[in-house]
Coordinates of C-alpha atoms and ligand atoms in Angstrom, one line a residue:
M1 CA 96.6 81.5 130.7
R2 CA 100.3 80.8 131.1
F3 CA 102.8 83.5 130.0
L4 CA 104.7 80.7 128.2
E5 CA 101.8 80.2 125.8
L6 CA 101.9 83.9 124.9
C7 CA 105.6 83.6 124.2
E8 CA 105.1 80.7 122.0
T9 CA 102.5 82.7 120.1
F10 CA 105.0 85.5 119.7
E11 CA 107.6 83.0 118.4
R12 CA 105.1 81.8 115.7
I13 CA 104.0 85.3 114.7
S14 CA 107.6 86.5 114.4
K15 CA 108.1 83.9 111.7
N16 CA 104.9 84.7 109.8
R17 CA 104.1 88.4 109.7
S18 CA 101.0 88.1 107.6
R19 CA 98.3 90.1 109.3
I20 CA 95.6 87.4 108.8
Y21 CA 97.9 84.9 110.5
I22 CA 98.6 87.1 113.4
T23 CA 95.0 88.0 113.9
N24 CA 94.0 84.3 113.9
E25 CA 96.7 83.4 116.4
L26 CA 95.8 86.3 118.7
A27 CA 92.1 85.6 118.4
A28 CA 92.8 82.0 119.5
L29 CA 94.5 83.3 122.6
Y30 CA 91.7 85.8 123.4
T31 CA 89.0 83.2 123.2
R32 CA 90.4 81.5 126.3
L33 CA 90.5 84.6 128.4
N34 CA 88.3 86.3 131.0
P35 CA 87.8 90.1 130.8
E36 CA 90.6 90.9 133.3
E37 CA 93.1 88.7 131.4
A38 CA 91.9 90.2 128.0
R39 CA 92.7 93.6 129.4
A40 CA 96.2 92.7 130.5
L41 CA 97.0 90.9 127.3
S42 CA 95.9 93.8 125.1
Y43 CA 98.4 96.1 126.7
L44 CA 101.2 93.6 126.6
L45 CA 100.5 93.0 122.8
I46 CA 101.1 96.6 122.0
G47 CA 104.2 96.6 124.2
E48 CA 102.6 98.7 127.0
I49 CA 101.3 98.2 130.5
S50 CA 98.8 101.1 130.5
P51 CA 97.3 103.6 128.0
P52 CA 99.7 106.3 126.9
F53 CA 97.9 109.1 128.8
R54 CA 98.5 107.4 132.1
A55 CA 102.3 107.4 131.3
I56 CA 103.2 104.5 133.7
E57 CA 106.9 104.0 132.9
L58 CA 108.8 100.9 133.9
G59 CA 112.0 102.9 134.4
V60 CA 114.2 100.0 133.4
S61 CA 117.2 100.6 131.1
S62 CA 119.2 97.8 129.5
N63 CA 121.7 98.5 132.1
L64 CA 119.4 97.4 134.9
I65 CA 118.4 94.3 133.0
L66 CA 122.1 93.5 132.7
Q67 CA 122.5 93.8 136.4
A68 CA 119.7 91.4 136.9
L69 CA 121.1 89.0 134.4
S70 CA 124.5 89.1 135.9
T71 CA 123.0 87.6 139.1
V72 CA 120.9 85.1 137.3
L73 CA 123.7 83.9 134.9
A74 CA 126.5 84.3 137.5
R75 CA 128.5 86.4 135.0
S76 CA 130.1 89.8 135.3
K77 CA 128.1 92.7 134.0
D78 CA 131.0 93.9 131.8
S79 CA 131.2 90.6 129.9
L80 CA 127.5 90.6 129.4
E81 CA 127.6 94.1 128.2
Q82 CA 130.1 93.2 125.5
S83 CA 128.1 90.2 124.5
L84 CA 124.9 92.3 124.3
K85 CA 126.6 94.6 121.8
R86 CA 127.2 91.6 119.6
W87 CA 123.7 90.4 119.8
G88 CA 122.0 93.7 119.4
D89 CA 118.5 92.5 120.5
I90 CA 118.1 92.0 124.2
G91 CA 115.6 89.2 123.7
D92 CA 117.8 87.0 121.6
F93 CA 120.7 87.8 123.9
I94 CA 118.7 86.6 127.0
H95 CA 117.5 83.6 125.2
V96 CA 120.9 82.3 124.2
H97 CA 122.5 83.0 127.6
M98 CA 119.7 81.4 129.6
R99 CA 119.9 78.4 127.4
E100 CA 123.7 78.1 127.6
R101 CA 123.7 78.5 131.3
K102 CA 120.9 76.0 131.5
I103 CA 118.6 78.3 133.5
N104 CA 115.4 76.3 133.8
P105 CA 115.9 74.7 130.4
L106 CA 113.4 72.0 130.8
M107 CA 110.8 74.1 132.6
N108 CA 108.1 73.9 130.1
N109 CA 105.4 74.0 132.7
S110 CA 106.3 77.4 134.0
E111 CA 103.5 78.6 136.3
L112 CA 103.6 82.3 135.6
S113 CA 100.4 83.5 134.0
I114 CA 99.9 86.5 131.7
L115 CA 98.3 88.3 134.6
D116 CA 101.2 87.5 136.9
V117 CA 103.7 89.0 134.5
Y118 CA 101.5 92.0 133.9
N119 CA 101.2 92.6 137.6
Y120 CA 104.9 92.2 138.1
L121 CA 105.5 94.8 135.4
H122 CA 103.3 97.2 137.3
K123 CA 105.2 96.3 140.4
I124 CA 108.5 97.2 138.7
A125 CA 107.0 100.5 137.5
R126 CA 105.8 101.3 141.1
E127 CA 109.1 100.4 142.7
N128 CA 111.1 103.6 143.4
T129 CA 114.6 102.2 143.7
Q130 CA 116.7 100.7 141.0
R131 CA 117.8 97.9 143.3
G132 CA 114.1 97.1 144.0
K133 CA 113.4 96.9 140.2
V134 CA 116.4 94.7 139.6
D135 CA 115.3 92.3 142.4
I136 CA 111.9 91.9 140.9
I137 CA 113.4 91.1 137.5
I138 CA 115.8 88.6 139.0
N139 CA 112.9 87.0 140.8
L140 CA 110.9 86.8 137.6
L141 CA 113.8 85.4 135.5
L142 CA 114.5 82.7 138.0
R143 CA 110.9 81.5 137.5
M144 CA 111.1 81.6 133.7
N145 CA 112.6 79.4 130.9
E146 CA 114.7 80.9 128.2
L147 CA 111.8 81.7 125.9
E148 CA 109.9 83.6 128.6
G149 CA 113.1 85.4 129.5
K150 CA 113.5 86.4 125.9
Y151 CA 110.1 88.1 125.8
L152 CA 110.3 89.5 129.2
G153 CA 113.5 91.3 128.1
R154 CA 111.8 92.6 125.0
M155 CA 108.8 93.8 127.0
I156 CA 111.0 95.7 129.3
V157 CA 113.7 97.1 127.0
N158 CA 112.8 96.6 123.3
K159 CA 109.1 97.0 123.2
T160 CA 109.0 97.7 119.5
R161 CA 110.3 94.2 118.8
I162 CA 107.1 92.8 120.4
S163 CA 104.4 95.2 119.6
V164 CA 101.6 94.2 117.4
G165 CA 99.6 97.0 115.7
V166 CA 96.6 98.4 117.6
A167 CA 94.3 97.7 114.6
T168 CA 95.4 94.0 114.6
V169 CA 94.8 93.7 118.3
L170 CA 91.3 95.2 117.9
D171 CA 90.5 92.9 115.0
S172 CA 91.6 89.8 117.1
I173 CA 89.4 90.9 120.0
A174 CA 86.5 91.3 117.5
Q175 CA 87.1 87.9 116.0
A176 CA 87.5 86.2 119.3
R177 CA 84.1 87.6 120.6
G178 CA 82.3 87.4 117.2
V179 CA 81.7 91.2 117.3
D180 CA 81.8 93.4 114.2
R181 CA 85.3 94.9 114.1
E182 CA 83.9 98.4 113.3
I183 CA 82.1 98.3 116.6
V184 CA 85.3 97.4 118.5
R185 CA 87.3 100.1 116.7
T186 CA 84.7 102.7 117.5
I187 CA 84.7 101.8 121.1
Y188 CA 88.5 102.0 121.1
Y189 CA 88.6 105.4 119.3
L190 CA 86.2 106.9 121.8
V191 CA 88.3 105.9 124.9
S192 CA 91.8 105.5 123.3
D193 CA 92.5 102.7 125.8
I194 CA 93.0 99.2 124.3
G195 CA 92.8 97.5 127.7
L196 CA 89.5 99.2 128.6
T197 CA 88.2 98.4 125.1
A198 CA 89.0 94.7 125.5
E199 CA 87.5 94.6 128.9
R200 CA 84.2 96.2 127.8
V201 CA 83.9 94.0 124.8
F202 CA 84.6 90.9 126.9
L203 CA 82.0 92.0 129.4
G204 CA 79.5 92.4 126.6
D205 CA 79.2 96.2 126.8
L206 CA 79.2 97.4 123.2
S207 CA 77.8 100.8 123.8
Y208 CA 79.5 103.9 122.5
K209 CA 80.4 106.2 125.2
I210 CA 83.2 108.6 126.0
Q211 CA 85.0 108.5 129.3
I212 CA 86.0 111.9 130.5
F213 CA 89.8 112.0 131.2
N214 CA 90.3 109.4 128.5
P215 CA 91.2 111.3 125.4
I216 CA 89.0 110.8 122.4
S217 CA 91.2 109.8 119.4
P218 CA 91.4 112.9 117.3
A219 CA 89.5 113.1 114.0
L220 CA 92.0 113.6 111.2
A221 CA 91.9 115.6 108.0
E222 CA 92.3 114.2 104.5
R223 CA 94.2 116.0 101.8
V224 CA 93.2 116.5 98.2
G225 CA 95.0 118.3 95.4
N226 CA 93.3 121.6 95.2
S227 CA 90.4 123.8 96.2
E228 CA 88.2 122.7 93.4
Q229 CA 88.4 119.1 94.5
I230 CA 87.5 120.1 98.0
I231 CA 84.3 121.8 96.9
E232 CA 83.5 118.7 94.7
K233 CA 83.8 116.5 97.8
I234 CA 82.2 118.6 100.4
G235 CA 79.9 121.0 98.6
K236 CA 79.1 123.9 100.9
G237 CA 81.5 123.6 103.8
F238 CA 83.0 125.5 106.7
A239 CA 86.6 126.7 106.0
E240 CA 88.8 127.4 109.0
Y241 CA 92.3 128.7 109.4
K242 CA 94.7 125.9 109.8
Y243 CA 96.8 127.1 112.8
D244 CA 100.4 125.9 113.0
G245 CA 100.9 124.7 116.5
F246 CA 99.9 121.5 118.3
R247 CA 96.6 119.9 118.9
A248 CA 95.2 119.8 122.4
Q249 CA 92.0 118.2 123.8
V250 CA 91.0 119.7 127.1
H251 CA 88.8 117.7 129.5
K252 CA 87.2 119.3 132.5
R253 CA 85.0 117.9 135.1
G254 CA 84.4 119.8 138.3
R255 CA 87.7 121.2 139.3
E256 CA 89.8 118.7 137.5
I257 CA 91.4 119.5 134.2
R258 CA 93.5 117.3 131.9
I259 CA 94.9 118.2 128.5
F260 CA 95.9 115.6 125.9
S261 CA 98.1 115.8 122.9
R262 CA 97.3 114.4 119.4
R263 CA 99.3 111.4 120.4
L264 CA 97.1 110.9 123.4
E265 CA 99.7 111.9 126.0
D266 CA 98.8 113.9 129.0
I267 CA 100.4 117.3 128.5
T268 CA 98.5 119.1 131.3
G269 CA 101.7 120.0 133.1
F270 CA 103.1 121.9 130.1
L271 CA 100.2 124.3 129.7
P272 CA 99.5 126.0 133.0
E273 CA 98.0 129.1 131.5
I274 CA 95.4 127.0 129.6
V275 CA 94.5 125.1 132.7
E276 CA 94.1 128.4 134.6
D277 CA 91.8 129.7 132.0
F278 CA 89.5 126.7 132.1
Q279 CA 89.4 126.9 135.8
R280 CA 87.4 130.1 135.5
I281 CA 84.4 128.2 134.2
S282 CA 82.0 126.0 136.0
N283 CA 80.9 123.7 133.1
D284 CA 82.1 120.1 132.5
V285 CA 83.4 120.1 129.0
I286 CA 85.7 118.6 126.3
V287 CA 87.1 121.2 123.9
E288 CA 89.6 120.6 121.2
G289 CA 91.8 123.2 119.6
E290 CA 95.3 124.2 118.4
I291 CA 97.8 125.6 120.9
V292 CA 99.9 128.4 119.3
S293 CA 102.0 131.2 120.4
I294 CA 102.2 134.6 118.8
V295 CA 105.0 136.9 119.9
D296 CA 105.2 140.4 118.3
G297 CA 102.4 139.4 115.9
K298 CA 104.3 136.4 114.6
P299 CA 103.7 132.7 115.3
V300 CA 106.6 131.2 117.3
P301 CA 108.3 128.3 115.4
F302 CA 107.0 125.0 116.6
Q303 CA 110.4 123.9 117.9
E304 CA 110.4 126.8 120.3
L305 CA 107.0 125.8 121.7
I306 CA 108.2 122.2 122.1
K307 CA 110.8 123.4 124.5
R308 CA 108.1 124.1 126.9
K309 CA 107.6 120.4 127.1
R310 CA 110.8 120.0 129.0
K311 CA 109.4 119.6 132.4
Y312 CA 111.6 121.9 134.3
D313 CA 111.4 124.7 131.9
V314 CA 107.7 125.0 132.0
L315 CA 107.5 128.0 134.2
K316 CA 110.4 129.8 132.5
Y317 CA 108.9 129.3 129.0
S318 CA 105.4 130.1 130.2
N319 CA 106.7 133.6 130.8
M320 CA 108.8 133.8 127.7
I321 CA 106.4 132.3 125.2
P322 CA 102.8 132.8 126.3
V323 CA 100.4 130.4 124.5
R324 CA 96.8 130.6 123.4
M325 CA 94.4 128.1 122.1
Y326 CA 92.2 128.4 119.0
A327 CA 89.3 126.1 119.9
F328 CA 87.8 124.4 116.8
D329 CA 85.5 121.7 118.3
I330 CA 83.4 120.8 121.3
L331 CA 82.7 117.2 122.0
Y332 CA 81.0 117.2 125.4
L333 CA 79.1 119.7 127.5
D334 CA 77.6 119.3 130.9
G335 CA 76.6 115.6 130.5
V336 CA 75.8 115.8 126.8
E337 CA 77.9 113.9 124.4
L338 CA 78.2 116.1 121.3
Y339 CA 80.6 114.3 119.1
S340 CA 77.9 112.7 117.0
E341 CA 76.1 115.9 116.4
P342 CA 76.6 117.5 113.0
F343 CA 79.5 119.9 112.7
Q344 CA 77.3 122.9 112.2
N345 CA 75.6 122.3 115.6
R346 CA 78.8 121.7 117.4
R347 CA 80.2 125.0 116.0
E348 CA 77.2 126.8 117.2
V349 CA 77.5 125.3 120.7
L350 CA 81.2 126.1 120.7
S351 CA 80.9 129.8 119.7
E352 CA 78.0 130.3 122.1
F353 CA 80.0 128.6 124.8
L354 CA 83.1 130.8 124.2
R355 CA 81.1 134.0 123.8
E356 CA 79.5 133.6 127.2
K357 CA 82.8 133.0 129.0
D358 CA 85.4 135.4 130.1
L359 CA 88.4 133.4 128.9
E360 CA 91.7 135.1 128.2
R361 CA 93.5 132.6 126.2
I362 CA 90.9 130.6 124.5
Y363 CA 89.8 131.9 121.1
L364 CA 87.3 130.6 118.6
S365 CA 89.0 129.5 115.4
E366 CA 88.6 131.8 112.5
G367 CA 86.3 130.4 109.8
M368 CA 83.5 131.0 107.3
V369 CA 81.0 129.1 105.2
V370 CA 82.3 128.6 101.6
E371 CA 80.1 127.5 98.8
N372 CA 82.4 127.6 95.8
K373 CA 86.0 127.5 94.7
S374 CA 86.5 131.2 94.4
Q375 CA 85.2 131.8 98.0
L376 CA 87.5 129.1 99.2
D377 CA 90.5 130.5 97.3
I378 CA 89.9 134.0 98.8
F379 CA 89.8 132.5 102.3
F380 CA 92.8 130.3 101.6
N381 CA 94.9 133.4 100.5
K382 CA 93.7 135.3 103.5
A383 CA 94.8 132.5 105.7
L384 CA 98.3 132.4 104.1
D385 CA 98.5 136.2 104.5
A386 CA 97.8 135.8 108.2
G387 CA 100.7 133.4 108.5
M388 CA 98.7 130.2 108.5
E389 CA 99.7 126.8 107.1
G390 CA 96.5 126.7 105.0
V391 CA 92.9 125.9 105.7
I392 CA 90.8 123.0 106.8
V393 CA 87.4 122.7 105.3
K394 CA 84.7 120.8 107.3
R395 CA 81.6 119.1 106.1
L396 CA 78.6 120.9 107.7
D397 CA 76.6 117.8 108.4
S398 CA 79.4 115.5 109.6
P399 CA 79.8 114.0 113.0
Y400 CA 83.1 114.1 114.7
T401 CA 84.7 110.8 113.7
P402 CA 87.3 109.8 116.3
G403 CA 90.5 108.3 115.0
Q404 CA 89.4 108.5 111.4
R405 CA 91.0 110.3 108.5
N406 CA 88.2 110.9 106.0
H407 CA 86.6 113.6 103.8
N408 CA 84.6 115.1 106.7
W409 CA 87.6 117.4 107.1
I410 CA 89.9 118.3 104.2
K411 CA 93.0 120.3 104.4
L412 CA 94.6 122.6 101.9
K413 CA 98.2 123.6 102.4
R414 CA 101.0 125.2 100.6
I415 CA 102.6 123.0 98.0
S416 CA 105.7 121.2 99.4
D417 CA 108.7 119.7 97.7
T418 CA 108.8 116.1 96.6
I419 CA 111.5 113.5 97.1
D420 CA 112.5 110.3 95.3
G421 CA 112.8 107.1 97.3
L422 CA 113.6 103.5 96.8
V423 CA 110.9 100.9 97.7
V424 CA 112.5 98.0 99.7
G425 CA 109.4 96.2 100.9
Y426 CA 105.7 96.4 101.5
F427 CA 103.0 95.6 104.0
Y428 CA 99.8 93.9 103.1
G429 CA 96.8 96.2 102.9
Q430 CA 93.3 95.8 104.1
G431 CA 90.0 94.9 102.5
R432 CA 90.5 94.2 98.8
L433 CA 94.2 94.8 99.3
R434 CA 94.5 92.1 101.9
D435 CA 96.9 90.0 99.8
Y436 CA 98.4 93.0 98.0
P437 CA 100.8 95.8 98.8
G438 CA 98.9 98.2 100.9
S439 CA 101.8 100.4 102.1
L440 CA 105.4 100.6 100.9
L441 CA 108.6 101.0 102.9
V442 CA 110.7 103.7 101.2
C443 CA 114.3 104.7 101.7
V444 CA 116.8 107.4 100.8
Y445 CA 120.5 106.9 100.2
D446 CA 123.4 107.8 102.5
E447 CA 126.3 108.4 100.2
E448 CA 128.9 108.5 103.0
L449 CA 127.9 105.2 104.5
D450 CA 126.7 103.6 101.2
E451 CA 123.6 102.7 103.0
Y452 CA 119.8 103.0 102.5
Q453 CA 117.8 104.5 105.4
T454 CA 114.1 104.4 105.8
V455 CA 112.1 107.6 105.6
A456 CA 108.5 106.7 104.9
K457 CA 105.8 104.1 104.9
V458 CA 103.5 105.2 102.2
S459 CA 100.0 104.0 101.6
S460 CA 98.3 106.8 99.6
G461 CA 98.5 108.4 96.2
L462 CA 97.7 105.3 94.1
S463 CA 94.3 103.8 93.5
E464 CA 93.5 100.3 94.8
E465 CA 93.9 98.9 91.3
E466 CA 97.3 100.6 91.0
F467 CA 98.4 99.1 94.3
M468 CA 97.2 95.7 93.1
K469 CA 99.3 96.0 90.0
L470 CA 102.4 96.6 92.0
K471 CA 102.3 93.0 93.2
D472 CA 103.2 91.8 89.7
R473 CA 105.9 94.4 89.4
F474 CA 107.5 93.6 92.8
V475 CA 109.8 90.6 93.0
E476 CA 109.8 89.1 96.5
I477 CA 113.2 88.3 98.2
S478 CA 113.8 86.6 101.5
S479 CA 115.8 89.4 103.0
P480 CA 117.2 92.7 101.8
Y481 CA 120.6 92.3 100.3
I482 CA 121.4 96.0 99.9
N483 CA 123.0 97.8 102.8
L484 CA 119.9 98.7 104.6
N485 CA 119.4 100.4 107.9
T486 CA 115.9 99.8 109.1
R487 CA 113.9 99.5 112.3
I488 CA 110.9 98.4 110.4
Q489 CA 110.3 94.9 109.1
P490 CA 107.8 94.9 106.2
D491 CA 105.6 91.9 105.5
V492 CA 107.5 91.3 102.2
W493 CA 111.0 92.4 101.1
I494 CA 111.3 93.1 97.4
E495 CA 114.0 93.5 94.8
P496 CA 115.1 97.1 95.2
N497 CA 114.4 98.5 91.8
T498 CA 111.4 100.7 92.1
V499 CA 111.8 104.4 92.7
V500 CA 108.8 106.5 93.8
E501 CA 108.3 110.2 93.8
L502 CA 106.7 111.2 97.1
N503 CA 104.9 114.3 98.2
Y504 CA 104.5 115.0 101.9
D505 CA 103.3 117.6 104.4
N506 CA 106.5 118.1 106.2
I507 CA 109.6 116.4 107.5
T508 CA 109.6 115.4 111.2
L509 CA 111.8 113.4 113.6
S510 CA 110.5 109.9 114.2
P511 CA 111.7 107.0 116.4
T512 CA 110.8 104.5 113.7
H513 CA 112.8 105.8 110.8
T514 CA 116.5 105.8 110.4
C515 CA 117.2 108.6 107.9
A516 CA 120.1 110.7 109.3
S517 CA 119.3 109.3 112.8
S518 CA 123.0 109.5 113.8
E519 CA 122.6 113.3 113.2
F520 CA 119.5 113.7 115.4
G521 CA 120.3 111.7 118.5
G522 CA 118.8 108.4 117.3
R523 CA 115.6 109.7 115.8
G524 CA 115.4 109.7 112.1
L525 CA 113.9 112.1 109.5
A526 CA 110.5 111.0 108.3
L527 CA 108.0 112.2 105.8
R528 CA 104.8 113.2 107.4
F529 CA 101.7 112.1 105.4
P530 CA 103.6 110.9 102.4
R531 CA 101.8 110.3 99.1
I532 CA 103.0 108.7 95.9
V533 CA 103.1 111.2 93.1
Q534 CA 104.3 108.8 90.5
I535 CA 106.7 105.8 89.9
R536 CA 109.9 107.2 88.5
E537 CA 110.5 104.7 85.7
D538 CA 113.4 106.8 84.6
K539 CA 115.3 106.5 87.9
S540 CA 117.5 103.7 89.3
M541 CA 118.2 102.9 93.0
R542 CA 121.3 105.1 92.8
E543 CA 119.4 108.2 91.8
V544 CA 117.2 108.6 94.8
T545 CA 117.2 111.5 97.2
T546 CA 120.2 111.5 99.5
V547 CA 120.4 111.7 103.2
S548 CA 122.2 115.1 103.1
E549 CA 119.5 116.5 100.8
M550 CA 116.9 115.3 103.4
I551 CA 118.8 117.1 106.1
S552 CA 118.8 120.3 104.2
L553 CA 115.1 120.0 103.3
Y554 CA 114.4 119.4 107.0
R555 CA 116.5 122.4 108.1
S556 CA 115.0 124.7 105.4
Q557 CA 111.4 124.1 106.5
G558 CA 109.9 127.6 106.8
E559 CA 109.2 129.3 110.0
N560 CA 105.5 128.8 109.5
Q561 CA 105.7 125.2 108.6
S562 CA 105.2 122.7 111.4
T563 CA 108.6 121.0 111.8
G564 CA 107.9 118.4 114.4
T565 CA 104.3 118.0 115.2
E566 CA 104.7 114.2 115.0
G567 CA 107.3 114.2 117.7
M568 CA 105.2 116.3 119.9
E569 CA 101.6 115.3 119.2
Ligands
LIG601 P1 97.7 117.8 109.6 O1 98.4 117.6 110.9 O2 98.4 118.5 108.5 O3 97.0 116.5 109.1 O4 96.5 118.7 109.9 C1 95.6 118.4 110.9 C2 95.9 119.2 112.1 O5 95.8 120.6 112.0 C3 95.1 118.9 113.3 O6 95.5 117.7 114.0 C4 95.2 120.1 114.2 O7 96.3 119.9 115.0 C5 95.6 121.2 113.2 N1 94.6 122.3 113.1 C6 95.0 123.6 113.0 N2 93.9 124.3 112.9 C7 92.8 123.5 112.8 C8 91.4 123.7 112.7 N3 90.9 124.9 112.5 N4 90.6 122.6 112.7 C9 91.1 121.3 112.8 N5 92.5 121.1 113.0 C10 93.3 122.2 113.0

């Protein structure tokens, strides 16, 4: 399939952001592809060329693209730089300049295929020199028309302007192949690789199997209000300390060991002591746990641990801040896939496994069976006394559900503060909420700049009925007319007159939100796991939480509270 056809689809879906429309458009593309093309397209749609744990970087800045453009457009790089500042988006900028300069304007039969472009992007990534990268881009642009140039630019520099959500891509694959979407999702969550998923589905392989050295998407914990509700949901369960560190999934086969973060990145290089420990054993295994560091009996604040991530400091920090791992799950052992076994069995296998080994830094997570509220409350208090964030209670008969947040695991944490935010738009939901608000884009107010900045996308805390009712309440507008600083485009903009009170787990730095981003090097403050507590009918748009309040909330997060897991994991 020609790359131009993909660009035309991108153009259409940029004008109609409804999820159903996008799924239909993409499914129509997929139906015409072979497995290899489907694989390439799937990466391109999410703005990538490989899964996150392979970390293949293009290594192209907007500066390099300007160098290439300066040759293609025969204009000085300085003047282009000025012009790009005015345009903001690299794609629109390339589009206009290629059109003005009449670079291949009538070339509507461009021969580049999706696979060609995908392979060229890999070539750019493999190329070591900047000059080499620039030459490939020049070569590509000279074979493209302005629309293709626009999307090539976005693919290289401004990926977020292109990317379609993973769930939408998976649904389109399912639709194109006539396969149940839950099957496609399950395959994806087991291998965390959208290209591999597409390829398998297109080859007709719908079996569920893990692939060692491809991280299994982590199972996530739900949250309910209190311990009583947990017991109501789970009955007799297994309560564990909720350690405050970062999640790691260790894969070992033979001598090879890889460690993955919650965000599916390969973090092996940052945890040499853990690698060393696993090297002592002969088994092939996938173990999951929380990496923490205790110095003088106290957990080291998360930000300190994160510093280890800085490549060149690994050795220095390994000595200064030794880490350990509290293992809480085992998903694979010597050829046997364990993730679908009931939790109770996995726990037994895990504790047996760890008991037998002589591991220095891998501990079994602390936990006990709880049958009622008072037992759970006692264990919760014990966890807090031990400096934990809280507890996670796990259903005894539940399988490990990759990538899913459900009531198989429920967390109970210390109560956090709430904030009030202005709703400026919404995204359509799923299932019954397909045509209704499913998540809301929420902002806080910067008094200095007289500007609203986004801080959360919230989709929980209200029942489906309550979400449905919001549709009548919200008045749709074509674009936001308040001073709004956002990197997120909701499906529908609304009149900014609804204030919601939000509860959350903690505040983290995020590349998608804009709250106080000038203060934090471009990343904004974001609420982690926001939930709607109530609609504040008594509040107007001027009475929402301010950016300076957000900054002090962020800075005052306690030592034991995770302050940046999202950024790390
Ligand atoms: P949260 O990030 O608040 O949703 O809580 C879930 C996270 O808690 C997991 O992703 C793990 O990183 C972490 N965690 C700490 N201790 C445990 C445990 N015993 N079992 C499962 N997850 C844990």
